[in-house]
Each structure stands twice: as C-alpha cells, then as structure tokens.
Amino acid sequence: MTVNRPRGTRDFLPEDTARRKYVENIMRNITCNWGYSEIITPTFEYLDLFTLKSGEGIERELYNFMDKGGRAMTLRPELTAPVMRLYVNELQSFPKPLNLFYFENCFRYERPQKSRFREFWQFGVELIGSEKPDADAEVIALAYALLKAVGVSCYMKIGNLAVIRTLLRGLQPEIVSKVMRLIDKKEYVGLEVLIEEIGVEDQLKFNLFKLIKLEGRYITPQVKEIVGNIPELVAFEKTLKLLDTYGVDYFLDFGIARGLDYYTGMVFEVYADGLGAQKQICGGGSYQLIQLFGGGDVPSTGFGIGFDRIMEICTLVNPAPKKVVLISKPETHLEAIKLATELRKYLPVRIDLMERNFKTQLSFANTINADYVIIVGENELGVGKLTLKDMISGEQELLTLGEIIEKFS
RNA sequence: GUUGAUGUAGUUCAGUCGGUUAGAACGUCGGAUUGUGGUUCCGAAAGUCGUGGGUUCGAGCCCCAUCUUCCACCCCA
C-alpha cells in the first residue's frame, strides 16, 4: 500500500524546483530593488483572522482545525490578512510608508482544477501608510514590472470602486454587494433583472450601464460626466498619469469589483491566456483592513500574484549549472574525495558513491548528462595532474587542479 | 458542495468475446575480464490491474461505491 500525496498538492522534481527558484528569485530581486523588504508570517493563524476579513462564509474553503488546546486555527488561505495582523502587532510605530513583500504557500480546501491547487504559492506586496496616487501607481507599476520580467503575456485592467460606490450610494449595502458581484462577473442580464426588481431610478440605471460599458484608456472625462468631479476621480486621474510615466500598459474598467468589501478605491487585475478558466494571475488594490484587526486608520495598497499560474505560462529558462563528475579507482578514491572537497568550493561536483568500476562511473556521468568528467587515476596522480574530459566533444586534457579551477571560474 | 471524463510496472501504453502464470517499449540496475561514456548485445528488478464490495464456475474487462487525476461550476490567485 503506497501512500499518496494529498489531493491538490504537488511534488516538485529537481528540474521543476530549479525553475521555480529561478523565477522566484527574479521576482524577489526586482521587488527588493523597488525598496520592498521580505517578511515571513506563520503558516497557520487563528481562524478569526480570516473570518473577520472575509466573513464566516469562507470557512468551508479553509483548511481549518482545532489544535490540542481547543483553539480554532487555519492554514492561511492568503497573505494580506496575516501581513496586516503583523503590522498591527509589530510595525505600527515604524516609519511610513512601509514597503513589504512576501512569497509563501497558501492553502484552500477547494476542488482542484487547472491552475488551482489546494496548496499554492503567492507572491505579493503590501504598501502600508500612504493613500496617495503615488502609492497606488508604484504598486501597479511594480506588479507590471514583475510580470514583464518573467515573460508572461497578459493584460491589465484598472478600475476604481469609489466611482461606482458614489453612483450606488443611495442603495442598501446588501443590494450594493449584489450589484457589485453581478458587475464583476459581467452578468448584465442578471444585473438588469435585479435593477428592475429593486426599482431604481431610470437615471441611475442609465448611468450605471453607461459606466460599466465604458472601455479604453482615456475615458475619465466620460466618467466625470456620469459621477461628477469627485475627489476620488481627481486622485485616480493623477494615478493614471503617473502610470503613463511609469510606462504601464493598461485598460480602464469600472466594472472591476474584486468581490471583496474592504477595497476602497483603486483596484486592478491582470489576466493571461493559456490558463483555462483560472486566468487571473494578479489582483490588487487599495484597501482598509488595519482597523478591522485593531490598528489605526491606516490605508494600504497591495497585490497578490498567483505564482503557480505564472510558472505555467512563463517562458523563462533557468541557466543550468555545469555538471561535473569525478571518477576514481579504489586506489585513488580517498584522494578523489579530497580533490572533490576542494573543487566543491567552486562548482557542483559528484563522486562515485556506489563502488562502481571505472567504466560504469563514466557511463553514469553520461547518463546524467554531465558536461565534464574529471578522472582521478593513478596515472594522473603520478604526475600530479588530473584528466579533464569534455563529455560533449569527447576531448580530454591533462591539467593541474589549479588549471581546472581556473577553467571553471 | 455540483457536473463530466479518467485510472494497467518509475513513464508512455497494449491486453481479443469475461477464460490458465497480465505484456511491450522507454527508463532504472547489472553484465559483455585490463583506465574511457553515448551505439550494440545479454540479463534482472519492477504490477494486490487505484481501492473496497458485488455478479459469475471464472473479472484487468461487467455492476455499485469510494478515492485520485484532469476539465468545468462555485469561489478566487
């Protein structure tokens, strides 16, 4: 009876892992260069942290459990809430703005499908303390830079919830939620039905449909005609101007609702092709969560990137390190270990661990696609040298250890 | 939670109408005597046919359940 991997989890083989680490580090380096610092939060948290943020409803898609002390816990389903909790616990008195990022695994108890797993990795950024257009613009521009750097073809949609909230301010909160959900899903027929049911004014209905059907990049003048010259829109225009300066490509879409109530103003989403139904690779916006966790009235902006989805469509190839195998004979094996130890200061070296004969060691080197073989035999040691064999060309030369090190450095 | 497909060595797949001991290729390991790989040849290991029931004299094959994987819904990354 073999034990299998739990549902919705994956094993990453050496090749997969190398590629993931490569892409991951590219994203890390870029984000560090934008002045963001990486943080790590616990893999599990109190269940409350997430029900507080997203409502009791999400409990059914959480990996939650009671610990031995009878506390309700859960594996984290996302990282925005943990980062906000960390901020409230530890960082409230630090200088603003705080530029943080994370790269961690998350867990959701859902049916797996294409690009959706029960354990998945999220890369994300949270900029805490500024609600200025510059903050929004930098976060979007960083997301854009990351996606460009890892070579995925995608498009970005930016919206602003303040606009649509202004339009809907006369309606009851539950109605607003319903409307937003339908808008987010672009279910215009359903939306029309709902609007008929609740009987809103014709003017509002007209404006609403006009707003959500606006498309393109320079549509803010038309938006102004609909909702007026509200301060949020003025700030948003400023953000967009900054984005043009950053050189970010985007579409505007005031129909983005992001499903969640705590987003306050700017929201954005990035979609890619080739992922089936799960084609959103990034989502973010500005939000107010800190008060919810007992902190002050501090604004923040952030995004999350679905790293597994990036890996599925990203075209980057990690550079493979040269593979070197050291071949020895029983008489020279101890000397080979000493040489390997020295060479391992410079590059990856494998030695025989199977007591194989000369020929089989060479054959093994070939099987694993080694680039070079270094022969540590009596003949070589007799003259104080080693044979370096190029496994691709088949050529070999007699060199000193120093010469070999020089060749590889 | 809902729907549809799926499952046979490590991998990709055969397996006749339900009939004896489930096969192949690739891969892995070993061998073809001396310190030179790839090609070739020989050999070996490797499977409770996803699992559990049922039908049958007899099930890899038929039926039921369950699990996995994959696609989609829901939700979201």
GROMACS .gro file of C-alpha atoms (C1' of nucleotides) in nm:
model
  486
    1MET     CA    1   0.000   0.000   0.000
    2THR     CA    2   0.164   0.319  -0.115
    3VAL     CA    3   0.094   0.650   0.048
    4ASN     CA    4  -0.001   0.919  -0.197
    5ARG     CA    5   0.031   1.291  -0.199
    6PRO     CA    6  -0.274   1.470  -0.055
    7ARG     CA    7  -0.526   1.595  -0.301
    8GLY     CA    8  -0.446   1.923  -0.471
    9THR     CA    9  -0.080   1.920  -0.366
   10ARG     CA   10   0.220   1.873  -0.589
   11ASP     CA   11   0.570   1.732  -0.573
   12PHE     CA   12   0.829   1.942  -0.746
   13LEU     CA   13   1.108   1.738  -0.902
   14PRO     CA   14   1.462   1.878  -0.918
   15GLU     CA   15   1.408   2.031  -1.260
   16ASP     CA   16   1.077   2.196  -1.160
   17THR     CA   17   1.225   2.321  -0.838
   18ALA     CA   18   1.524   2.476  -1.009
   19ARG     CA   19   1.299   2.659  -1.250
   20ARG     CA   20   1.066   2.780  -0.978
   21LYS     CA   21   1.353   2.904  -0.765
   22TYR     CA   22   1.499   3.083  -1.064
   23VAL     CA   23   1.179   3.272  -1.144
   24GLU     CA   24   1.108   3.331  -0.777
   25ASN     CA   25   1.446   3.495  -0.730
   26ILE     CA   26   1.400   3.719  -1.030
   27MET     CA   27   1.078   3.846  -0.873
   28ARG     CA   28   1.244   3.882  -0.533
   29ASN     CA   29   1.535   4.079  -0.670
   30ILE     CA   30   1.317   4.319  -0.861
   31THR     CA   31   1.093   4.380  -0.562
   32CYS     CA   32   1.394   4.436  -0.337
   33ASN     CA   33   1.526   4.688  -0.585
   34TRP     CA   34   1.200   4.877  -0.562
   35GLY     CA   35   1.275   4.913  -0.192
   36TYR     CA   36   1.048   4.643  -0.052
   37SER     CA   37   1.150   4.411   0.231
   38GLU     CA   38   1.050   4.048   0.256
   39ILE     CA   39   0.863   3.920   0.559
   40ILE     CA   40   0.750   3.575   0.670
   41THR     CA   41   0.434   3.508   0.867
   42PRO     CA   42   0.314   3.181   1.025
   43THR     CA   43   0.178   2.905   0.805
   44PHE     CA   44  -0.124   2.884   1.034
   45GLU     CA   45  -0.317   3.156   1.213
   46TYR     CA   46  -0.623   3.186   1.429
   47LEU     CA   47  -0.931   3.120   1.224
   48ASP     CA   48  -1.073   3.457   1.333
   49LEU     CA   49  -0.816   3.645   1.130
   50PHE     CA   50  -0.976   3.527   0.808
   51THR     CA   51  -1.339   3.511   0.909
   52LEU     CA   52  -1.305   3.867   1.034
   53LYS     CA   53  -1.174   3.973   0.697
   54SER     CA   54  -1.387   3.767   0.461
   55GLY     CA   55  -1.687   3.657   0.662
   56GLU     CA   56  -1.790   3.319   0.805
   57GLY     CA   57  -1.864   3.200   0.457
   58ILE     CA   58  -1.506   3.130   0.367
   59GLU     CA   59  -1.474   2.874   0.643
   60ARG     CA   60  -1.581   2.598   0.412
   61GLU     CA   61  -1.288   2.661   0.183
   62LEU     CA   62  -1.031   2.678   0.459
   63TYR     CA   63  -0.804   2.410   0.595
   64ASN     CA   64  -0.915   2.478   0.950
   65PHE     CA   65  -0.874   2.265   1.258
   66MET     CA   66  -0.884   2.266   1.634
   67ASP     CA   67  -0.543   2.245   1.795
   68LYS     CA   68  -0.478   2.044   2.110
   69GLY     CA   69  -0.557   2.347   2.322
   70GLY     CA   70  -0.900   2.372   2.165
   71ARG     CA   71  -0.815   2.681   1.962
   72ALA     CA   72  -0.973   2.730   1.621
   73MET     CA   73  -0.685   2.751   1.374
   74THR     CA   74  -0.647   2.750   0.998
   75LEU     CA   75  -0.376   2.719   0.739
   76ARG     CA   76  -0.354   3.061   0.577
   77PRO     CA   77  -0.561   3.093   0.258
   78GLU     CA   78  -0.393   3.421   0.160
   79LEU     CA   79  -0.142   3.665   0.298
   80THR     CA   80  -0.297   4.009   0.304
   81ALA     CA   81  -0.470   3.947   0.637
   82PRO     CA   82  -0.159   3.797   0.803
   83VAL     CA   83   0.053   4.088   0.686
   84MET     CA   84  -0.200   4.336   0.824
   85ARG     CA   85  -0.206   4.145   1.152
   86LEU     CA   86   0.173   4.152   1.161
   87TYR     CA   87   0.162   4.524   1.102
   88VAL     CA   88  -0.079   4.579   1.388
   89ASN     CA   89   0.122   4.353   1.620
   90GLU     CA   90   0.472   4.469   1.535
   91LEU     CA   91   0.513   4.755   1.295
   92GLN     CA   92   0.268   5.030   1.386
   93SER     CA   93   0.536   5.268   1.508
   94PHE     CA   94   0.772   5.215   1.215
   95PRO     CA   95   0.829   5.500   0.969
   96LYS     CA   96   0.576   5.521   0.687
   97PRO     CA   97   0.538   5.414   0.425
   98LEU     CA   98   0.616   5.050   0.492
   99ASN     CA   99   0.706   4.857   0.182
  100LEU     CA  100   0.666   4.484   0.242
  101PHE     CA  101   0.652   4.175   0.029
  102TYR     CA  102   0.610   3.802   0.079
  103PHE     CA  103   0.646   3.479  -0.107
  104GLU     CA  104   0.470   3.196   0.070
  105ASN     CA  105   0.247   2.895   0.028
  106CYS     CA  106  -0.124   2.921   0.097
  107PHE     CA  107  -0.394   2.660   0.142
  108ARG     CA  108  -0.753   2.640   0.032
  109TYR     CA  109  -0.987   2.348   0.067
  110GLU     CA  110  -1.131   2.356  -0.282
  111ARG     CA  111  -1.177   2.125  -0.577
  112PRO     CA  112  -0.855   2.130  -0.775
  113GLN     CA  113  -0.867   2.216  -1.143
  114LYS     CA  114  -0.642   2.375  -1.400
  115SER     CA  115  -0.413   2.627  -1.227
  116ARG     CA  116  -0.591   2.576  -0.898
  117PHE     CA  117  -0.443   2.369  -0.620
  118ARG     CA  118  -0.504   2.316  -0.252
  119GLU     CA  119  -0.153   2.428  -0.177
  120PHE     CA  120  -0.036   2.716  -0.390
  121TRP     CA  121   0.225   2.987  -0.377
  122GLN     CA  122   0.155   3.355  -0.365
  123PHE     CA  123   0.391   3.640  -0.424
  124GLY     CA  124   0.261   3.970  -0.300
  125VAL     CA  125   0.334   4.325  -0.199
  126GLU     CA  126   0.174   4.548   0.064
  127LEU     CA  127   0.247   4.917   0.078
  128ILE     CA  128   0.124   5.044   0.412
  129GLY     CA  129   0.068   5.403   0.516
  130SER     CA  130   0.000   5.602   0.203
  131GLU     CA  131  -0.319   5.655   0.011
  132LYS     CA  132  -0.167   5.899  -0.233
  133PRO     CA  133  -0.180   5.844  -0.608
  134ASP     CA  134   0.194   5.779  -0.598
  135ALA     CA  135   0.142   5.480  -0.371
  136ASP     CA  136  -0.124   5.328  -0.595
  137ALA     CA  137   0.082   5.393  -0.904
  138GLU     CA  138   0.400   5.242  -0.764
  139VAL     CA  139   0.224   4.925  -0.660
  140ILE     CA  140   0.065   4.882  -1.001
  141ALA     CA  141   0.391   4.964  -1.177
  142LEU     CA  142   0.575   4.710  -0.966
  143ALA     CA  143   0.323   4.437  -1.049
  144TYR     CA  144   0.359   4.531  -1.413
  145ALA     CA  145   0.739   4.522  -1.394
  146LEU     CA  146   0.734   4.179  -1.232
  147LEU     CA  147   0.503   4.029  -1.489
  148LYS     CA  148   0.707   4.177  -1.772
  149ALA     CA  149   1.029   4.046  -1.620
  150VAL     CA  150   0.910   3.688  -1.600
  151GLY     CA  151   0.793   3.696  -1.958
  152VAL     CA  152   0.423   3.629  -1.937
  153SER     CA  153   0.189   3.776  -2.193
  154CYS     CA  154  -0.100   3.937  -2.016
  155TYR     CA  155  -0.319   4.245  -1.995
  156MET     CA  156  -0.404   4.467  -1.702
  157LYS     CA  157  -0.737   4.620  -1.610
  158ILE     CA  158  -0.760   4.904  -1.364
  159GLY     CA  159  -1.073   5.036  -1.202
  160ASN     CA  160  -1.186   5.243  -0.911
  161LEU     CA  161  -1.453   5.136  -0.669
  162ALA     CA  162  -1.514   5.486  -0.535
  163VAL     CA  163  -1.670   5.577  -0.866
  164ILE     CA  164  -1.926   5.303  -0.870
  165ARG     CA  165  -1.987   5.335  -0.496
  166THR     CA  166  -2.066   5.703  -0.547
  167LEU     CA  167  -2.318   5.607  -0.808
  168LEU     CA  168  -2.479   5.346  -0.584
  169ARG     CA  169  -2.464   5.540  -0.258
  170GLY     CA  170  -2.841   5.562  -0.227
  171LEU     CA  171  -2.886   5.184  -0.220
  172GLN     CA  172  -2.877   4.947   0.077
  173PRO     CA  173  -2.542   4.776   0.147
  174GLU     CA  174  -2.668   4.423   0.066
  175ILE     CA  175  -2.806   4.547  -0.264
  176VAL     CA  176  -2.476   4.717  -0.341
  177SER     CA  177  -2.291   4.390  -0.275
  178LYS     CA  178  -2.524   4.202  -0.507
  179VAL     CA  179  -2.491   4.463  -0.777
  180MET     CA  180  -2.114   4.465  -0.748
  181ARG     CA  181  -2.095   4.089  -0.781
  182LEU     CA  182  -2.302   4.088  -1.096
  183ILE     CA  183  -2.096   4.369  -1.239
  184ASP     CA  184  -1.774   4.188  -1.156
  185LYS     CA  185  -1.896   3.881  -1.341
  186LYS     CA  186  -2.023   4.093  -1.627
  187GLU     CA  187  -2.369   3.942  -1.592
  188TYR     CA  188  -2.552   4.235  -1.741
  189VAL     CA  189  -2.873   4.045  -1.798
  190GLY     CA  190  -2.888   3.940  -1.434
  191LEU     CA  191  -2.800   4.293  -1.334
  192GLU     CA  192  -3.086   4.434  -1.535
  193VAL     CA  193  -3.327   4.189  -1.373
  194LEU     CA  194  -3.206   4.284  -1.026
  195ILE     CA  195  -3.234   4.651  -1.100
  196GLU     CA  196  -3.589   4.606  -1.225
  197GLU     CA  197  -3.675   4.418  -0.905
  198ILE     CA  198  -3.549   4.683  -0.669
  199GLY     CA  199  -3.688   4.958  -0.888
  200VAL     CA  200  -3.413   5.217  -0.908
  201GLU     CA  201  -3.448   5.546  -1.091
  202ASP     CA  202  -3.407   5.539  -1.467
  203GLN     CA  203  -3.129   5.794  -1.447
  204LEU     CA  204  -2.924   5.574  -1.214
  205LYS     CA  205  -2.982   5.268  -1.427
  206PHE     CA  206  -2.879   5.457  -1.737
  207ASN     CA  207  -2.565   5.591  -1.571
  208LEU     CA  208  -2.472   5.258  -1.426
  209PHE     CA  209  -2.483   5.075  -1.757
  210LYS     CA  210  -2.307   5.360  -1.927
  211LEU     CA  211  -2.028   5.346  -1.670
  212ILE     CA  212  -1.966   4.972  -1.676
  213LYS     CA  213  -1.968   4.961  -2.052
  214LEU     CA  214  -1.701   5.227  -2.086
  215GLU     CA  215  -1.379   5.080  -2.217
  216GLY     CA  216  -1.039   5.209  -2.310
  217ARG     CA  217  -0.763   5.411  -2.159
  218TYR     CA  218  -0.876   5.772  -2.173
  219ILE     CA  219  -1.231   5.753  -2.054
  220THR     CA  220  -1.215   5.955  -1.733
  221PRO     CA  221  -1.380   6.261  -1.897
  222GLN     CA  222  -1.687   6.048  -1.971
  223VAL     CA  223  -1.678   5.912  -1.617
  224LYS     CA  224  -1.679   6.267  -1.486
  225GLU     CA  225  -1.993   6.336  -1.681
  226ILE     CA  226  -2.157   6.047  -1.502
  227VAL     CA  227  -2.049   6.089  -1.140
  228GLY     CA  228  -1.924   6.447  -1.136
  229ASN     CA  229  -1.582   6.576  -1.045
  230ILE     CA  230  -1.547   6.379  -0.723
  231PRO     CA  231  -1.212   6.397  -0.535
  232GLU     CA  232  -1.155   6.022  -0.575
  233LEU     CA  233  -1.172   6.059  -0.951
  234VAL     CA  234  -0.931   6.351  -0.948
  235ALA     CA  235  -0.684   6.144  -0.747
  236PHE     CA  236  -0.740   5.850  -0.978
  237GLU     CA  237  -0.658   6.063  -1.279
  238LYS     CA  238  -0.337   6.154  -1.106
  239THR     CA  239  -0.257   5.785  -1.055
  240LEU     CA  240  -0.319   5.717  -1.421
  241LYS     CA  241  -0.090   5.999  -1.522
  242LEU     CA  242   0.182   5.851  -1.303
  243LEU     CA  243   0.124   5.512  -1.464
  244ASP     CA  244   0.176   5.666  -1.806
  245THR     CA  245   0.504   5.799  -1.675
  246TYR     CA  246   0.600   5.453  -1.550
  247GLY     CA  247   0.516   5.321  -1.896
  248VAL     CA  248   0.250   5.080  -1.778
  249ASP     CA  249   0.004   4.939  -2.032
  250TYR     CA  250  -0.349   4.911  -1.904
  251PHE     CA  251  -0.719   4.930  -1.979
  252LEU     CA  252  -0.968   5.103  -1.761
  253ASP     CA  253  -1.269   4.909  -1.645
  254PHE     CA  254  -1.501   5.049  -1.383
  255GLY     CA  255  -1.676   4.717  -1.368
  256ILE     CA  256  -1.397   4.553  -1.166
  257ALA     CA  257  -1.540   4.484  -0.823
  258ARG     CA  258  -1.295   4.228  -0.682
  259GLY     CA  259  -1.575   4.069  -0.488
  260LEU     CA  260  -1.447   4.188  -0.154
  261ASP     CA  261  -1.586   4.469   0.051
  262TYR     CA  262  -1.269   4.608   0.204
  263TYR     CA  263  -1.132   4.751  -0.119
  264THR     CA  264  -1.182   5.123  -0.108
  265GLY     CA  265  -1.058   5.290  -0.423
  266MET     CA  266  -0.823   5.172  -0.693
  267VAL     CA  267  -0.846   4.807  -0.792
  268PHE     CA  268  -0.665   4.617  -1.063
  269GLU     CA  269  -0.649   4.273  -1.212
  270VAL     CA  270  -0.417   4.104  -1.459
  271TYR     CA  271  -0.523   3.825  -1.690
  272ALA     CA  272  -0.321   3.589  -1.903
  273ASP     CA  273  -0.410   3.344  -2.177
  274GLY     CA  274  -0.340   2.974  -2.168
  275LEU     CA  275  -0.476   2.904  -1.824
  276GLY     CA  276  -0.829   2.788  -1.888
  277ALA     CA  277  -1.088   2.925  -1.653
  278GLN     CA  278  -0.832   3.035  -1.396
  279LYS     CA  279  -0.670   3.305  -1.599
  280GLN     CA  280  -0.633   3.578  -1.343
  281ILE     CA  281  -0.269   3.590  -1.241
  282CYS     CA  282  -0.268   3.902  -1.029
  283GLY     CA  283  -0.515   4.110  -0.833
  284GLY     CA  284  -0.487   4.401  -0.601
  285GLY     CA  285  -0.595   4.745  -0.498
  286SER     CA  286  -0.611   4.984  -0.211
  287TYR     CA  287  -0.797   4.882   0.100
  288GLN     CA  288  -0.875   4.945   0.464
  289LEU     CA  289  -0.816   4.640   0.679
  290ILE     CA  290  -0.597   4.756   0.962
  291GLN     CA  291  -0.878   4.890   1.179
  292LEU     CA  292  -1.050   4.556   1.148
  293PHE     CA  293  -0.754   4.394   1.324
  294GLY     CA  294  -0.733   4.655   1.596
  295GLY     CA  295  -0.494   4.903   1.442
  296GLY     CA  296  -0.532   5.265   1.345
  297ASP     CA  297  -0.690   5.420   1.042
  298VAL     CA  298  -0.402   5.335   0.809
  299PRO     CA  299  -0.452   5.294   0.437
  300SER     CA  300  -0.268   5.036   0.231
  301THR     CA  301  -0.231   4.914  -0.122
  302GLY     CA  302  -0.116   4.578  -0.239
  303PHE     CA  303  -0.143   4.292  -0.481
  304GLY     CA  304  -0.102   3.919  -0.494
  305ILE     CA  305   0.040   3.719  -0.781
  306GLY     CA  306  -0.053   3.356  -0.832
  307PHE     CA  307   0.295   3.216  -0.868
  308ASP     CA  308   0.189   2.871  -0.988
  309ARG     CA  309  -0.005   3.028  -1.270
  310ILE     CA  310   0.296   3.236  -1.361
  311MET     CA  311   0.505   2.919  -1.379
  312GLU     CA  312   0.258   2.759  -1.614
  313ILE     CA  313   0.285   3.028  -1.876
  314CYS     CA  314   0.624   3.183  -1.814
  315THR     CA  315   0.878   3.124  -2.086
  316LEU     CA  316   1.195   3.182  -1.885
  317VAL     CA  317   1.452   2.905  -1.886
  318ASN     CA  318   1.683   2.875  -1.592
  319PRO     CA  319   2.056   2.853  -1.674
  320ALA     CA  320   2.175   2.502  -1.594
  321PRO     CA  321   2.495   2.480  -1.393
  322LYS     CA  322   2.776   2.273  -1.542
  323LYS     CA  323   2.761   1.917  -1.419
  324VAL     CA  324   3.093   1.765  -1.320
  325VAL     CA  325   3.151   1.405  -1.218
  326LEU     CA  326   3.472   1.295  -1.057
  327ILE     CA  327   3.583   0.943  -1.146
  328SER     CA  328   3.812   0.745  -0.924
  329LYS     CA  329   3.953   0.397  -0.875
  330PRO     CA  330   3.960   0.208  -0.548
  331GLU     CA  331   4.328   0.302  -0.507
  332THR     CA  332   4.264   0.671  -0.565
  333HIS     CA  333   3.921   0.709  -0.405
  334LEU     CA  334   4.042   0.879  -0.088
  335GLU     CA  335   4.248   1.125  -0.288
  336ALA     CA  336   3.941   1.184  -0.507
  337ILE     CA  337   3.738   1.281  -0.203
  338LYS     CA  338   4.000   1.539  -0.104
  339LEU     CA  339   4.002   1.681  -0.455
  340ALA     CA  340   3.622   1.687  -0.467
  341THR     CA  341   3.614   1.880  -0.143
  342GLU     CA  342   3.847   2.138  -0.291
  343LEU     CA  343   3.662   2.162  -0.622
  344ARG     CA  344   3.327   2.195  -0.444
  345LYS     CA  345   3.434   2.540  -0.332
  346TYR     CA  346   3.389   2.642  -0.693
  347LEU     CA  347   3.124   2.426  -0.858
  348PRO     CA  348   2.894   2.127  -0.806
  349VAL     CA  349   3.090   1.801  -0.816
  350ARG     CA  350   2.964   1.447  -0.785
  351ILE     CA  351   3.172   1.146  -0.688
  352ASP     CA  352   3.109   0.773  -0.701
  353LEU     CA  353   2.901   0.651  -0.407
  354MET     CA  354   2.823   0.308  -0.547
  355GLU     CA  355   3.169   0.147  -0.565
  356ARG     CA  356   3.129   0.130  -0.939
  357ASN     CA  357   3.412   0.040  -1.172
  358PHE     CA  358   3.577   0.294  -1.395
  359LYS     CA  359   3.368   0.224  -1.700
  360THR     CA  360   3.040   0.228  -1.515
  361GLN     CA  361   3.127   0.556  -1.346
  362LEU     CA  362   3.187   0.708  -1.684
  363SER     CA  363   2.866   0.560  -1.810
  364PHE     CA  364   2.683   0.710  -1.514
  365ALA     CA  365   2.831   1.051  -1.594
  366ASN     CA  366   2.695   1.013  -1.942
  367THR     CA  367   2.354   0.905  -1.819
  368ILE     CA  368   2.310   1.214  -1.606
  369ASN     CA  369   2.428   1.437  -1.890
  370ALA     CA  370   2.743   1.554  -1.719
  371ASP     CA  371   2.928   1.829  -1.901
  372TYR     CA  372   3.267   1.726  -1.769
  373VAL     CA  373   3.433   1.431  -1.608
  374ILE     CA  374   3.749   1.460  -1.404
  375ILE     CA  375   3.948   1.141  -1.389
  376VAL     CA  376   4.141   1.085  -1.071
  377GLY     CA  377   4.352   0.782  -1.158
  378GLU     CA  378   4.694   0.652  -1.068
  379ASN     CA  379   4.837   0.775  -1.397
  380GLU     CA  380   4.719   1.129  -1.327
  381LEU     CA  381   4.819   1.139  -0.961
  382GLY     CA  382   5.162   1.003  -1.058
  383VAL     CA  383   5.233   1.326  -1.245
  384GLY     CA  384   5.042   1.548  -1.005
  385LYS     CA  385   4.764   1.620  -1.252
  386LEU     CA  386   4.406   1.526  -1.342
  387THR     CA  387   4.235   1.438  -1.666
  388LEU     CA  388   3.954   1.673  -1.760
  389LYS     CA  389   3.723   1.518  -2.015
  390ASP     CA  390   3.467   1.719  -2.208
  391MET     CA  391   3.172   1.483  -2.235
  392ILE     CA  392   3.019   1.661  -2.530
  393SER     CA  393   3.323   1.675  -2.758
  394GLY     CA  394   3.492   1.374  -2.603
  395GLU     CA  395   3.821   1.561  -2.584
  396GLN     CA  396   4.034   1.536  -2.276
  397GLU     CA  397   4.342   1.706  -2.140
  398LEU     CA  398   4.584   1.661  -1.854
  399LEU     CA  399   4.567   1.958  -1.616
  400THR     CA  400   4.664   2.052  -1.264
  401LEU     CA  401   4.391   2.115  -1.007
  402GLY     CA  402   4.471   2.485  -1.028
  403GLU     CA  403   4.427   2.487  -1.403
  404ILE     CA  404   4.092   2.312  -1.372
  405ILE     CA  405   3.971   2.557  -1.111
  406GLU     CA  406   4.080   2.845  -1.331
  407LYS     CA  407   3.892   2.697  -1.625
  408PHE     CA  408   3.568   2.683  -1.427
  409SER     CA  409   3.586   3.018  -1.254
  410G      C1'  410  -2.065   2.133  -0.241
  411U      C1'  411  -2.235   2.039  -0.807
  412U      C1'  412  -2.113   1.819  -1.334
  413G      C1'  413  -1.842   1.541  -1.696
  414A      C1'  414  -1.420   1.246  -1.817
  415U      C1'  415  -1.016   0.928  -1.607
  416G      C1'  416  -0.713   0.524  -1.359
  417U      C1'  417  -0.292  -0.146  -1.606
  418A      C1'  418   0.539  -0.169  -1.395
  419G      C1'  419   0.902   0.451  -1.250
  420U      C1'  420   0.693   0.661  -1.754
  421U      C1'  421   0.401   0.602  -2.223
  422C      C1'  422   0.077   0.240  -2.349
  423A      C1'  423  -0.113  -0.289  -2.532
  424G      C1'  424  -0.434  -0.651  -2.319
  425U      C1'  425  -0.925  -1.011  -2.831
  426C      C1'  426  -1.592  -1.244  -2.657
  427G      C1'  427  -1.525  -1.246  -1.935
  428G      C1'  428  -1.109  -1.787  -1.966
  429U      C1'  429  -0.489  -2.067  -1.745
  430U      C1'  430   0.104  -1.768  -1.497
  431A      C1'  431  -0.112  -0.956  -1.715
  432G      C1'  432   0.266  -0.792  -2.186
  433A      C1'  433   0.579  -0.425  -2.476
  434A      C1'  434   0.870  -0.001  -2.531
  435C      C1'  435   1.143   0.358  -2.279
  436G      C1'  436   1.379   0.427  -1.816
  437U      C1'  437   1.650   0.203  -1.390
  438C      C1'  438   2.009  -0.166  -1.216
  439G      C1'  439   2.374  -0.545  -1.354
  440G      C1'  440   2.689  -0.796  -1.724
  441A      C1'  441   2.976  -0.836  -2.228
  442U      C1'  442   3.771  -0.959  -1.779
  443U      C1'  443   4.270  -0.459  -1.812
  444G      C1'  444   4.158   0.324  -1.750
  445U      C1'  445   3.721   0.579  -2.139
  446G      C1'  446   3.066   0.710  -2.191
  447G      C1'  447   2.693   0.756  -2.599
  448U      C1'  448   2.578   0.258  -3.030
  449U      C1'  449   2.501  -0.271  -2.989
  450C      C1'  450   2.410  -0.742  -2.737
  451C      C1'  451   2.258  -1.028  -2.289
  452G      C1'  452   2.018  -1.034  -1.820
  453A      C1'  453   1.748  -0.859  -1.380
  454A      C1'  454   1.430  -0.593  -1.073
  455A      C1'  455   0.982  -0.370  -1.107
  456G      C1'  456   0.223  -0.458  -1.104
  457U      C1'  457  -0.271  -0.676  -0.500
  458C      C1'  458  -0.465  -0.406  -1.295
  459G      C1'  459  -0.645   0.300  -0.788
  460U      C1'  460  -0.929   0.083  -0.354
  461G      C1'  461  -1.348  -0.191  -0.149
  462G      C1'  462  -1.773  -0.461  -0.243
  463G      C1'  463  -2.094  -0.733  -0.598
  464U      C1'  464  -2.233  -1.054  -1.040
  465U      C1'  465  -2.000  -1.514  -1.233
  466C      C1'  466  -1.755  -2.178  -1.232
  467G      C1'  467  -1.407  -1.777  -1.358
  468A      C1'  468  -1.326  -1.037  -1.359
  469G      C1'  469  -0.782  -0.605  -1.581
  470C      C1'  470  -1.257  -0.643  -1.876
  471C      C1'  471  -1.949  -0.629  -1.638
  472C      C1'  472  -2.228  -0.362  -1.199
  473C      C1'  473  -2.212  -0.044  -0.742
  474A      C1'  474  -1.949   0.252  -0.404
  475U      C1'  475  -1.517   0.519  -0.289
  476C      C1'  476  -1.054   0.763  -0.389
  477U      C1'  477  -0.714   1.001  -0.738
  478U      C1'  478  -0.612   1.286  -1.164
  479C      C1'  479  -0.799   1.618  -1.542
  480C      C1'  480  -1.183   1.984  -1.736
  481A      C1'  481  -1.580   2.299  -1.575
  482C      C1'  482  -1.937   2.529  -1.196
  483C      C1'  483  -1.891   2.781  -0.721
  484C      C1'  484  -1.523   3.090  -0.533
  485C      C1'  485  -1.089   3.306  -0.601
  486A      C1'  486  -0.479   3.350  -0.707
   0.00000   0.00000   0.00000
